[in-house]
Short mmCIF file of C-alpha atoms and ligand atoms in Angstrom, two decimals:
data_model
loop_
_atom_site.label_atom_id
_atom_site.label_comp_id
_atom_site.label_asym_id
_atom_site.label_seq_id
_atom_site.Cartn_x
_atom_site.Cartn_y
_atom_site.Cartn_z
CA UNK A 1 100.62 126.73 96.61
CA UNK A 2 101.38 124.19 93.79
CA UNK A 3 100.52 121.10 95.89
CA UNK A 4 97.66 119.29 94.95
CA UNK A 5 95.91 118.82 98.14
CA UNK A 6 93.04 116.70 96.11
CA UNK A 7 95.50 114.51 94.89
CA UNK A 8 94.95 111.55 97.45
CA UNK A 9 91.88 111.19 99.42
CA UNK A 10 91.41 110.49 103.50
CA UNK A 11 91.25 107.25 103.43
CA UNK A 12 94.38 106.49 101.41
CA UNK A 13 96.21 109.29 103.97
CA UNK A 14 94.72 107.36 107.33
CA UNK A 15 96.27 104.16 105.56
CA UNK A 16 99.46 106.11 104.66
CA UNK A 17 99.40 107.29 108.60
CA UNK A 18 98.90 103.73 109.84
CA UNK A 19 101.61 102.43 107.41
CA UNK A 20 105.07 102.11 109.71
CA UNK A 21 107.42 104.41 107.76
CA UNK A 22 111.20 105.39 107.66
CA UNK A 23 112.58 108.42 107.18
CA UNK A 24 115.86 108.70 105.83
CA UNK A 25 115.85 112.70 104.31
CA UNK A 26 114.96 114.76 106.61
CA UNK A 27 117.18 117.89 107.51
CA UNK A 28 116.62 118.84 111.05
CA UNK A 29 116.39 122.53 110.72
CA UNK A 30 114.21 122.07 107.81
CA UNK A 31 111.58 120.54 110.00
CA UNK A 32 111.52 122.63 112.98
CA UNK A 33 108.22 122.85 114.36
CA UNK A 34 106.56 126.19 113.26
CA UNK A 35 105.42 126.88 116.77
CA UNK A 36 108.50 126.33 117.93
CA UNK A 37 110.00 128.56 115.83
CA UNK A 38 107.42 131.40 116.50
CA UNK A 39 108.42 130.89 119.95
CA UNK A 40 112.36 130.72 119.37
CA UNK A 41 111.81 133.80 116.82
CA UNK A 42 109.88 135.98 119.66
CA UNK A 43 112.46 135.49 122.23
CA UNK A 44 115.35 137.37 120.15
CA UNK A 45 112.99 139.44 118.75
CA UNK A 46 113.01 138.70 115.24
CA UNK A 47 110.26 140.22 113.11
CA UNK A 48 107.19 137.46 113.09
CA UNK A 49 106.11 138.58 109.46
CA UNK A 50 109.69 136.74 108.50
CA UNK A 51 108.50 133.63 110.29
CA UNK A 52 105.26 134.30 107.94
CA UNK A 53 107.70 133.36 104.92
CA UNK A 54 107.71 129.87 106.61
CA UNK A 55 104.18 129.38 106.41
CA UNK A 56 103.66 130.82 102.60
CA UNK A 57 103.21 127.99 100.55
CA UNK A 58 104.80 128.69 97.17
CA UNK A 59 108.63 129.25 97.30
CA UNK A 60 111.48 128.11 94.69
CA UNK A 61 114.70 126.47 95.47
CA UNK A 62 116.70 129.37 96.06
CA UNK A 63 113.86 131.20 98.24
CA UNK A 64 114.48 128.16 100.39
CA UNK A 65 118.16 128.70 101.43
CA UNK A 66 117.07 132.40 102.63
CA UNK A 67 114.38 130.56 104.22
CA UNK A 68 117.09 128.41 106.39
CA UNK A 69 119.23 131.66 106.64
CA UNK A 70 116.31 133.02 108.80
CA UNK A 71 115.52 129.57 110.78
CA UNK A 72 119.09 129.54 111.52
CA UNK A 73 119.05 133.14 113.03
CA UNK A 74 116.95 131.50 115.69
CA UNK A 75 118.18 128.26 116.30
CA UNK A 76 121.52 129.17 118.02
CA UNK A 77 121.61 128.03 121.34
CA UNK A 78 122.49 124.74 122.58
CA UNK A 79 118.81 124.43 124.36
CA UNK A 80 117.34 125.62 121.16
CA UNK A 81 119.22 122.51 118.91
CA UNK A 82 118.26 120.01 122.11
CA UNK A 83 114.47 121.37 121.88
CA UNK A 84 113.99 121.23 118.09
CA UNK A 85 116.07 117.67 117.87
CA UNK A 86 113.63 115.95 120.50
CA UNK A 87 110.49 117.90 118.91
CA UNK A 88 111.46 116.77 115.24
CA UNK A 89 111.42 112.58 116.82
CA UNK A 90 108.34 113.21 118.64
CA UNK A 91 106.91 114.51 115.30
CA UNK A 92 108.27 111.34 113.66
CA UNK A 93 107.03 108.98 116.31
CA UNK A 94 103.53 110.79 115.86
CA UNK A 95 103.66 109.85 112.04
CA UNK A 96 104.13 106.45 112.66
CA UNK A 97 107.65 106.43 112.03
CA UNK A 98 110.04 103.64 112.73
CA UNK A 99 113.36 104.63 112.25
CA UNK A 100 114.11 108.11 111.33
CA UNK A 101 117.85 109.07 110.27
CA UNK A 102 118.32 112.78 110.57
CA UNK A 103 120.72 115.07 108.71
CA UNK A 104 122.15 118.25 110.27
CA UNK A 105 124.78 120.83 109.06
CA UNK A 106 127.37 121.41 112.46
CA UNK A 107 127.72 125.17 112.57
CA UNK A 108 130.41 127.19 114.11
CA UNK A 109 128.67 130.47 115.28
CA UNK A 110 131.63 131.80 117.74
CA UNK A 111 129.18 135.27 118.21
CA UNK A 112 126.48 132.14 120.11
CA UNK A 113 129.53 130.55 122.16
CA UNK A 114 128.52 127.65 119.74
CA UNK A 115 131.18 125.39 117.57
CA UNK A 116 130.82 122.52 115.56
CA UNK A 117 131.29 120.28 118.13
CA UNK A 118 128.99 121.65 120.87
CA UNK A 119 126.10 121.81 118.22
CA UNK A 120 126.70 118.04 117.52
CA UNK A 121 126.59 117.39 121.35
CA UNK A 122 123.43 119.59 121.50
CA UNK A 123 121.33 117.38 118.78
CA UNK A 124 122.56 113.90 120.50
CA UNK A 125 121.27 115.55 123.61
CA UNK A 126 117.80 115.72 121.76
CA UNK A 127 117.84 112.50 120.36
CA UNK A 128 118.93 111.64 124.45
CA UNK A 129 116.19 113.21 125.45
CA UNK A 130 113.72 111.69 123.28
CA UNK A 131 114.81 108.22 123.35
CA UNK A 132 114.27 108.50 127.56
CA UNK A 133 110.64 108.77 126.93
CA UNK A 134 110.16 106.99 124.07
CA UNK A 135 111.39 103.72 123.33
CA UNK A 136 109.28 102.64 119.51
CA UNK A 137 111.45 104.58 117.18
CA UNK A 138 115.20 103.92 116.38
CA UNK A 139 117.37 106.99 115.74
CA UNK A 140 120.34 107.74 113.31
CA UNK A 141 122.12 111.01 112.74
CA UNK A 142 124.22 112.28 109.43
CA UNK A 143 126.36 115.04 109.80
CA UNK A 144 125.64 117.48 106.27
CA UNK A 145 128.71 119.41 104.68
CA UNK A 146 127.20 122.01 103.48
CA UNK A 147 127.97 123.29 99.89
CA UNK A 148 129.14 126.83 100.99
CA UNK A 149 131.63 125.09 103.35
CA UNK A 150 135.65 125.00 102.66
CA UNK A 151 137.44 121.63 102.09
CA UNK A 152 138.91 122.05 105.74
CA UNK A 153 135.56 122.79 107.19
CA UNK A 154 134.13 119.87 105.97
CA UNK A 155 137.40 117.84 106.75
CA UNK A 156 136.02 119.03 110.30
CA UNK A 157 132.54 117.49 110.01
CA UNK A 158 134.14 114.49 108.75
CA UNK A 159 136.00 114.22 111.90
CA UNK A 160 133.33 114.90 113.99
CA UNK A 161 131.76 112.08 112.49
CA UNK A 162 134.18 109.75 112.80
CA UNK A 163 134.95 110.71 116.86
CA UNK A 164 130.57 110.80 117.11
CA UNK A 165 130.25 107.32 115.09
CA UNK A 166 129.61 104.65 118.26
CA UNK A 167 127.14 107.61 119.54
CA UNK A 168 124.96 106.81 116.53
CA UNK A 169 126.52 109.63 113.69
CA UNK A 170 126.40 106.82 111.25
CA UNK A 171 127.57 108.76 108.13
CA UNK A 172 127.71 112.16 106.15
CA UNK A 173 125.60 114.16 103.89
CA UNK A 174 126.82 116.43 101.26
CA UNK A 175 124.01 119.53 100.98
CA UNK A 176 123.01 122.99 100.36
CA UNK A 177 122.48 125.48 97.43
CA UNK A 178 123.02 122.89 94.46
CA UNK A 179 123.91 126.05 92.40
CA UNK A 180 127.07 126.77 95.12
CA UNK A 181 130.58 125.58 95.20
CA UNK A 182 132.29 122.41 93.25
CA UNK A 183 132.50 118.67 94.08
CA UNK A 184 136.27 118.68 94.20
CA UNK A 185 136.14 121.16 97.18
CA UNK A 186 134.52 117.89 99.57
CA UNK A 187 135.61 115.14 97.59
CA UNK A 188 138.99 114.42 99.64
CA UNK A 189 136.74 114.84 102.81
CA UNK A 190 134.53 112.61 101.69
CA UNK A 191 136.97 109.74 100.92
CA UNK A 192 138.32 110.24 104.31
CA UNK A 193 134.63 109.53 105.55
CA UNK A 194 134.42 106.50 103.26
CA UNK A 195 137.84 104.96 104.15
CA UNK A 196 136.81 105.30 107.67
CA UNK A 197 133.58 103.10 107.37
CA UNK A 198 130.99 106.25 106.95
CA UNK A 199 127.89 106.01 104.85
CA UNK A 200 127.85 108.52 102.58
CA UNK A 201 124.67 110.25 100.92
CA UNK A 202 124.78 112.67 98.45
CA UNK A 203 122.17 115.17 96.88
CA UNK A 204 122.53 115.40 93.49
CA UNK A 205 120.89 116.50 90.24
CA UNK A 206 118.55 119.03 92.41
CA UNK A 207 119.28 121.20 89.35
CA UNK A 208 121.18 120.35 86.30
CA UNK A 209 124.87 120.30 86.48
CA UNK A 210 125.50 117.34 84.20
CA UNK A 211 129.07 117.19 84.65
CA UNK A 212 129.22 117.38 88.48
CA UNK A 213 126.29 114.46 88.63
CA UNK A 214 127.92 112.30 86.83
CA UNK A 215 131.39 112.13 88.55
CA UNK A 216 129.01 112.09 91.85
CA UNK A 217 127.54 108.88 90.69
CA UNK A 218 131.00 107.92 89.51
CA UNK A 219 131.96 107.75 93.15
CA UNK A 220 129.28 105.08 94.27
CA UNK A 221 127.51 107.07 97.21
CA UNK A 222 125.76 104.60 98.96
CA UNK A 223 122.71 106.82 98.83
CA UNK A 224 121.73 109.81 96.54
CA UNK A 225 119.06 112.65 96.82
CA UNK A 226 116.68 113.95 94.54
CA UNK A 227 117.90 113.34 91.14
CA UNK A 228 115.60 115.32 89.09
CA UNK A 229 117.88 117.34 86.53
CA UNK A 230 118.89 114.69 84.43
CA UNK A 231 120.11 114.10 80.37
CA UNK A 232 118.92 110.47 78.90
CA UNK A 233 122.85 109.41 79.87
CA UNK A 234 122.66 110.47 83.48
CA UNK A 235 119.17 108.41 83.77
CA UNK A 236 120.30 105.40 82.59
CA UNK A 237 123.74 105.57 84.38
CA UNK A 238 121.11 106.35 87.28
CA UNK A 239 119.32 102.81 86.48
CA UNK A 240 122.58 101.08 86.04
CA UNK A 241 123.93 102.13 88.89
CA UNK A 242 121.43 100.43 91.72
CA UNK A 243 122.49 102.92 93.96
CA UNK A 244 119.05 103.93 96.53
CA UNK A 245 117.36 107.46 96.06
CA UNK A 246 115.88 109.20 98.47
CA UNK A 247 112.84 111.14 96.89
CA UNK A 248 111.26 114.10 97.90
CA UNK A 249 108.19 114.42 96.40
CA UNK A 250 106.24 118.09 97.41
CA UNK A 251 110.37 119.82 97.90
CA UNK A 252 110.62 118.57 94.21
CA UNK A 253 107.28 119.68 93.03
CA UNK A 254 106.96 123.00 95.56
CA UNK A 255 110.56 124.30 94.25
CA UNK A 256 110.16 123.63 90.80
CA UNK A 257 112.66 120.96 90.04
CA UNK A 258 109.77 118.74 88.67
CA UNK A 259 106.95 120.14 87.14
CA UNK A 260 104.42 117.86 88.64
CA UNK A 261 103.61 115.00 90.64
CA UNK A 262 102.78 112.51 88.15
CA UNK A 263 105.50 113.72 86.35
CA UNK A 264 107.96 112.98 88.66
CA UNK A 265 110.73 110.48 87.87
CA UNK A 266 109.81 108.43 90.94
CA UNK A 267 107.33 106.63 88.62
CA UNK A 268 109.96 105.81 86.21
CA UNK A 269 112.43 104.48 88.49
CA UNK A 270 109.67 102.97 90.80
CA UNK A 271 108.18 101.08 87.48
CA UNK A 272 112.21 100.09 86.44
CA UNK A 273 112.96 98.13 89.91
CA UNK A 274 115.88 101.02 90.69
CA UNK A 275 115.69 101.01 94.51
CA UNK A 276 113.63 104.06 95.60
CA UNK A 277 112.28 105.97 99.55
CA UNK A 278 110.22 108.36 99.78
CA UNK A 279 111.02 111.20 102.24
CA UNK A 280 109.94 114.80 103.44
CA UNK A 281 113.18 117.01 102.96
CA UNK A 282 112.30 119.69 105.14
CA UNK A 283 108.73 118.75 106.70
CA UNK A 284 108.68 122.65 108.29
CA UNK A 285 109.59 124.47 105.28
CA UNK A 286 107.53 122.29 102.67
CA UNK A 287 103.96 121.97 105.49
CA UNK A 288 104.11 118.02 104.55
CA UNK A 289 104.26 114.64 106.49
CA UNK A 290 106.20 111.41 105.78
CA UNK A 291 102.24 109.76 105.75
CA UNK A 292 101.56 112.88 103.19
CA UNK A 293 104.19 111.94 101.04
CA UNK A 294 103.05 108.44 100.75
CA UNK A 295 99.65 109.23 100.25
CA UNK A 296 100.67 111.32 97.60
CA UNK A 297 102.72 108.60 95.75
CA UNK A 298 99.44 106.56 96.55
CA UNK A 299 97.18 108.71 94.60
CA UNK A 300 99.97 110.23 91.79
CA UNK A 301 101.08 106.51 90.43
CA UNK A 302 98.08 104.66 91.25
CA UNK A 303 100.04 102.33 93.85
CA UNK A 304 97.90 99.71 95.88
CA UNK A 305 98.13 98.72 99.40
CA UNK A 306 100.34 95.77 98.84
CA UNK A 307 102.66 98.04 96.68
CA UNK A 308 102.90 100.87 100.00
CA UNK A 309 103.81 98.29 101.97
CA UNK A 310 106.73 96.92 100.05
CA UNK A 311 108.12 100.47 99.93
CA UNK A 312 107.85 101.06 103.09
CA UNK A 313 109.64 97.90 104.61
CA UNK A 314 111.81 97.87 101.73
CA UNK A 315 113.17 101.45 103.27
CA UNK A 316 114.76 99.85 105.85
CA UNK A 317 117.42 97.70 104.34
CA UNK A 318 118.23 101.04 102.74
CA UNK A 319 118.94 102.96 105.99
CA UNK A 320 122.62 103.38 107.33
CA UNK A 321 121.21 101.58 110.09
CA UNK A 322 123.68 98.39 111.62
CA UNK A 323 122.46 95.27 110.68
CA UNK A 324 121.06 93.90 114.27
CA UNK A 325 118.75 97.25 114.03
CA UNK A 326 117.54 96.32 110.34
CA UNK A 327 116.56 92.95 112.04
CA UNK A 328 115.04 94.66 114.85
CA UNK A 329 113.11 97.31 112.59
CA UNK A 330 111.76 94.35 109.93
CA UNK A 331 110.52 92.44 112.97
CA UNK A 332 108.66 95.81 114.26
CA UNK A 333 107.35 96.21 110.78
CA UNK A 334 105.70 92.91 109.90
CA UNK A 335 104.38 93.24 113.43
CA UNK A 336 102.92 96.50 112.85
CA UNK A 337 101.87 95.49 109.17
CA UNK A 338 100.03 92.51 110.49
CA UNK A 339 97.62 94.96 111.99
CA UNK A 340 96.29 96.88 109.27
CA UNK A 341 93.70 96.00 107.16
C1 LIG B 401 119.77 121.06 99.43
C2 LIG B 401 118.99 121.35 101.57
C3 LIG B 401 117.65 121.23 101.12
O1 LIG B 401 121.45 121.16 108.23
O2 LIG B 401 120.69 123.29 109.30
N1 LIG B 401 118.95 121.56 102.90
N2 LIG B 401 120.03 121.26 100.74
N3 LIG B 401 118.53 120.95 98.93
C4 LIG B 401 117.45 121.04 99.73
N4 LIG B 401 116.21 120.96 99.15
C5 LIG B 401 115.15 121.85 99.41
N5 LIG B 401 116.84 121.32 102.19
C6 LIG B 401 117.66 121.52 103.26
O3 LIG B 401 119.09 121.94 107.90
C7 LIG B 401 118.93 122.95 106.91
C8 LIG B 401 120.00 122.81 105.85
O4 LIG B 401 119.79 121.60 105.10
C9 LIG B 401 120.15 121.79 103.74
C10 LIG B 401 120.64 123.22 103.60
O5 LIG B 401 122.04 123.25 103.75
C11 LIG B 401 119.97 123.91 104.80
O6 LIG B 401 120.65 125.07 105.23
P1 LIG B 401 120.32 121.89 108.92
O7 LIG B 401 119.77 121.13 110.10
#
């Protein structure tokens, strides 16, 4: 497994777990609970040496989308979505999380009695569910177009979005095989999204495609993702651009889009002032935490306490959250920051 698990040490993890934290890449199928998925996986009697691939530590990028092929054989039903939604939050409130903003893909799967709609209805049902018994963490929800989707299909998302938006759907994501499919296909779906008051994030640079990053930046997300393919142009359009990156350390390191973890360009843009938060990706699929990933920043660009806790609270103001919650969340921070030592 290329992680370096003696990259940070216990007590900079326990401080990384006490920190409060916000998640704001984290695709919901990509952190299903491996249990969970045993479980799911033994009820329709799927093979358990594929749910074995979950648990193998080394995989590249494009390992990962068969990866989700087989999660999604076994997350189908509408109790199944409900279940892993309200497990994936009570993972997050376990980590110390304070606000977690989920992505998830809407599927159609007619042969499951499931369409786009009813899935969204099943994952606000989760968050539903978890929000009755829990009342410390705030909850957002993007809808993902995913790159192997037509312009009409993710027209559809977009309009599920918009009719889901004052039941917390606060914006779209555009994700998937990086290598799949062309910008132009989602583009006019995305403007529609945009005009309509959506946030919009976008992953981009996961691999190098020069040409499609750079009219993706072009367009002003108000978030990106990953980032890590780029040509000395792209970076300093990056810079120039302010725009906040969500950055996914072990995904990044795990599939081989950065060789390393001091290597990665977090410590360039963290050093330039270019607004950066750190996030899991796929928590499931890459055996990491949101504390893990801090503590691995921690140790790989020698960060100090006072440094941790600027990037964590600065997270917030980065979120598609509305502005009353920001409040709310900063004011839960500093309390929560007051307490640790
Ligand atoms: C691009 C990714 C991803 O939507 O079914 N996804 N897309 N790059 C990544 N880096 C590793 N990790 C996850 O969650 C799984 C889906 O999220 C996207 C893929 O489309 C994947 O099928 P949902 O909940």
């Amino acid at each position: 497994m290329k992680t370096l698990p003696d990259l940070y040490n216990q007590e900079q993890l326990a401080f990384c777990q006490s920190l409060p934290k916000v998640e704001l890449h984290a695709h919901l199928n990509g952190s299903v609970r491996a249990s969970t998925l045993r479980e799911l996986a033994a009820e329709k009697q799927i093979d358990p040496e594929l749910c074995k691939l979950i648990e193998k530590g080394d995989r590249t990028l494009a390992e990962c989308f068969g990866i989700f092929t087989l999660i999604h054989q076994v997350t189908t039903s509408i109790s199944a979505i409900q279940r892993i939604t309200r497990e994936v939050l009570e993972d997050c409130a376990a980590d110390n999380i304070i606000f977690a903003e989920l992505r998830t893909t809407p599927k159609s799967r007619p042969e499951h009695g499931l369409t786009k709609q009813t899935y969204v209805e099943a994952v606000l049902a989760g968050i539903d569910a978890f929000s009755e018994q829990n009342s410390g963490m705030e909850v957002g929800l993007l809808l993902s177009i995913d790159r192997r989707e037509s312009a009409e299909e993710a027209m559809h998302t977009v309009t599920l979005a918009q009719q889901y938006h004052s039941r917390g759907v606060s914006g779209l994501d555009l994700s998937g095989n990086p290598t799949l499919g062309s910008w132009t296909t989602w583009r006019p779906a995305l403007d529609a999204a945009r005009a309509s008051g959506l946030h919009i994030s976008l992953h981009a640079g996961e691999v190098y495609r020069p040409a499609e990053t750079s009219q993706m930046l072009e367009w002003r997300p108000d978030r990106l993702g990953h980032m890590c393919c780029l040509d000395e142009q792209l970076r300093s359009s990056l810079l120039a651009s302010h725009i906040p990156l969500e950055l996914c350390l072990s995904s990044n390191v795990i599939t081989e889009s950065v060789a390393g973890y001091p290597d990665h360009h977090f410590r360039q843009l963290y050093h330039a002032g270019h607004p950066v938060v750190l996030c899991t990706d796929d928590s499931s699929v890459f055996s990491t935490t949101l504390s893990r990933e801090y503590a691995l920043a921690m140790a790989a660009f020698l960060l100090d306490r006072r440094e941790m806790l600027m990037l964590a609270k600065k997270s917030i103001d980065y979120s598609f959250a509305e502005s009353h919650i920001k409040q709310r969340l900063h004011t839960a921070f500093d309390r929560a920051a007051a307490k640790i030592q």
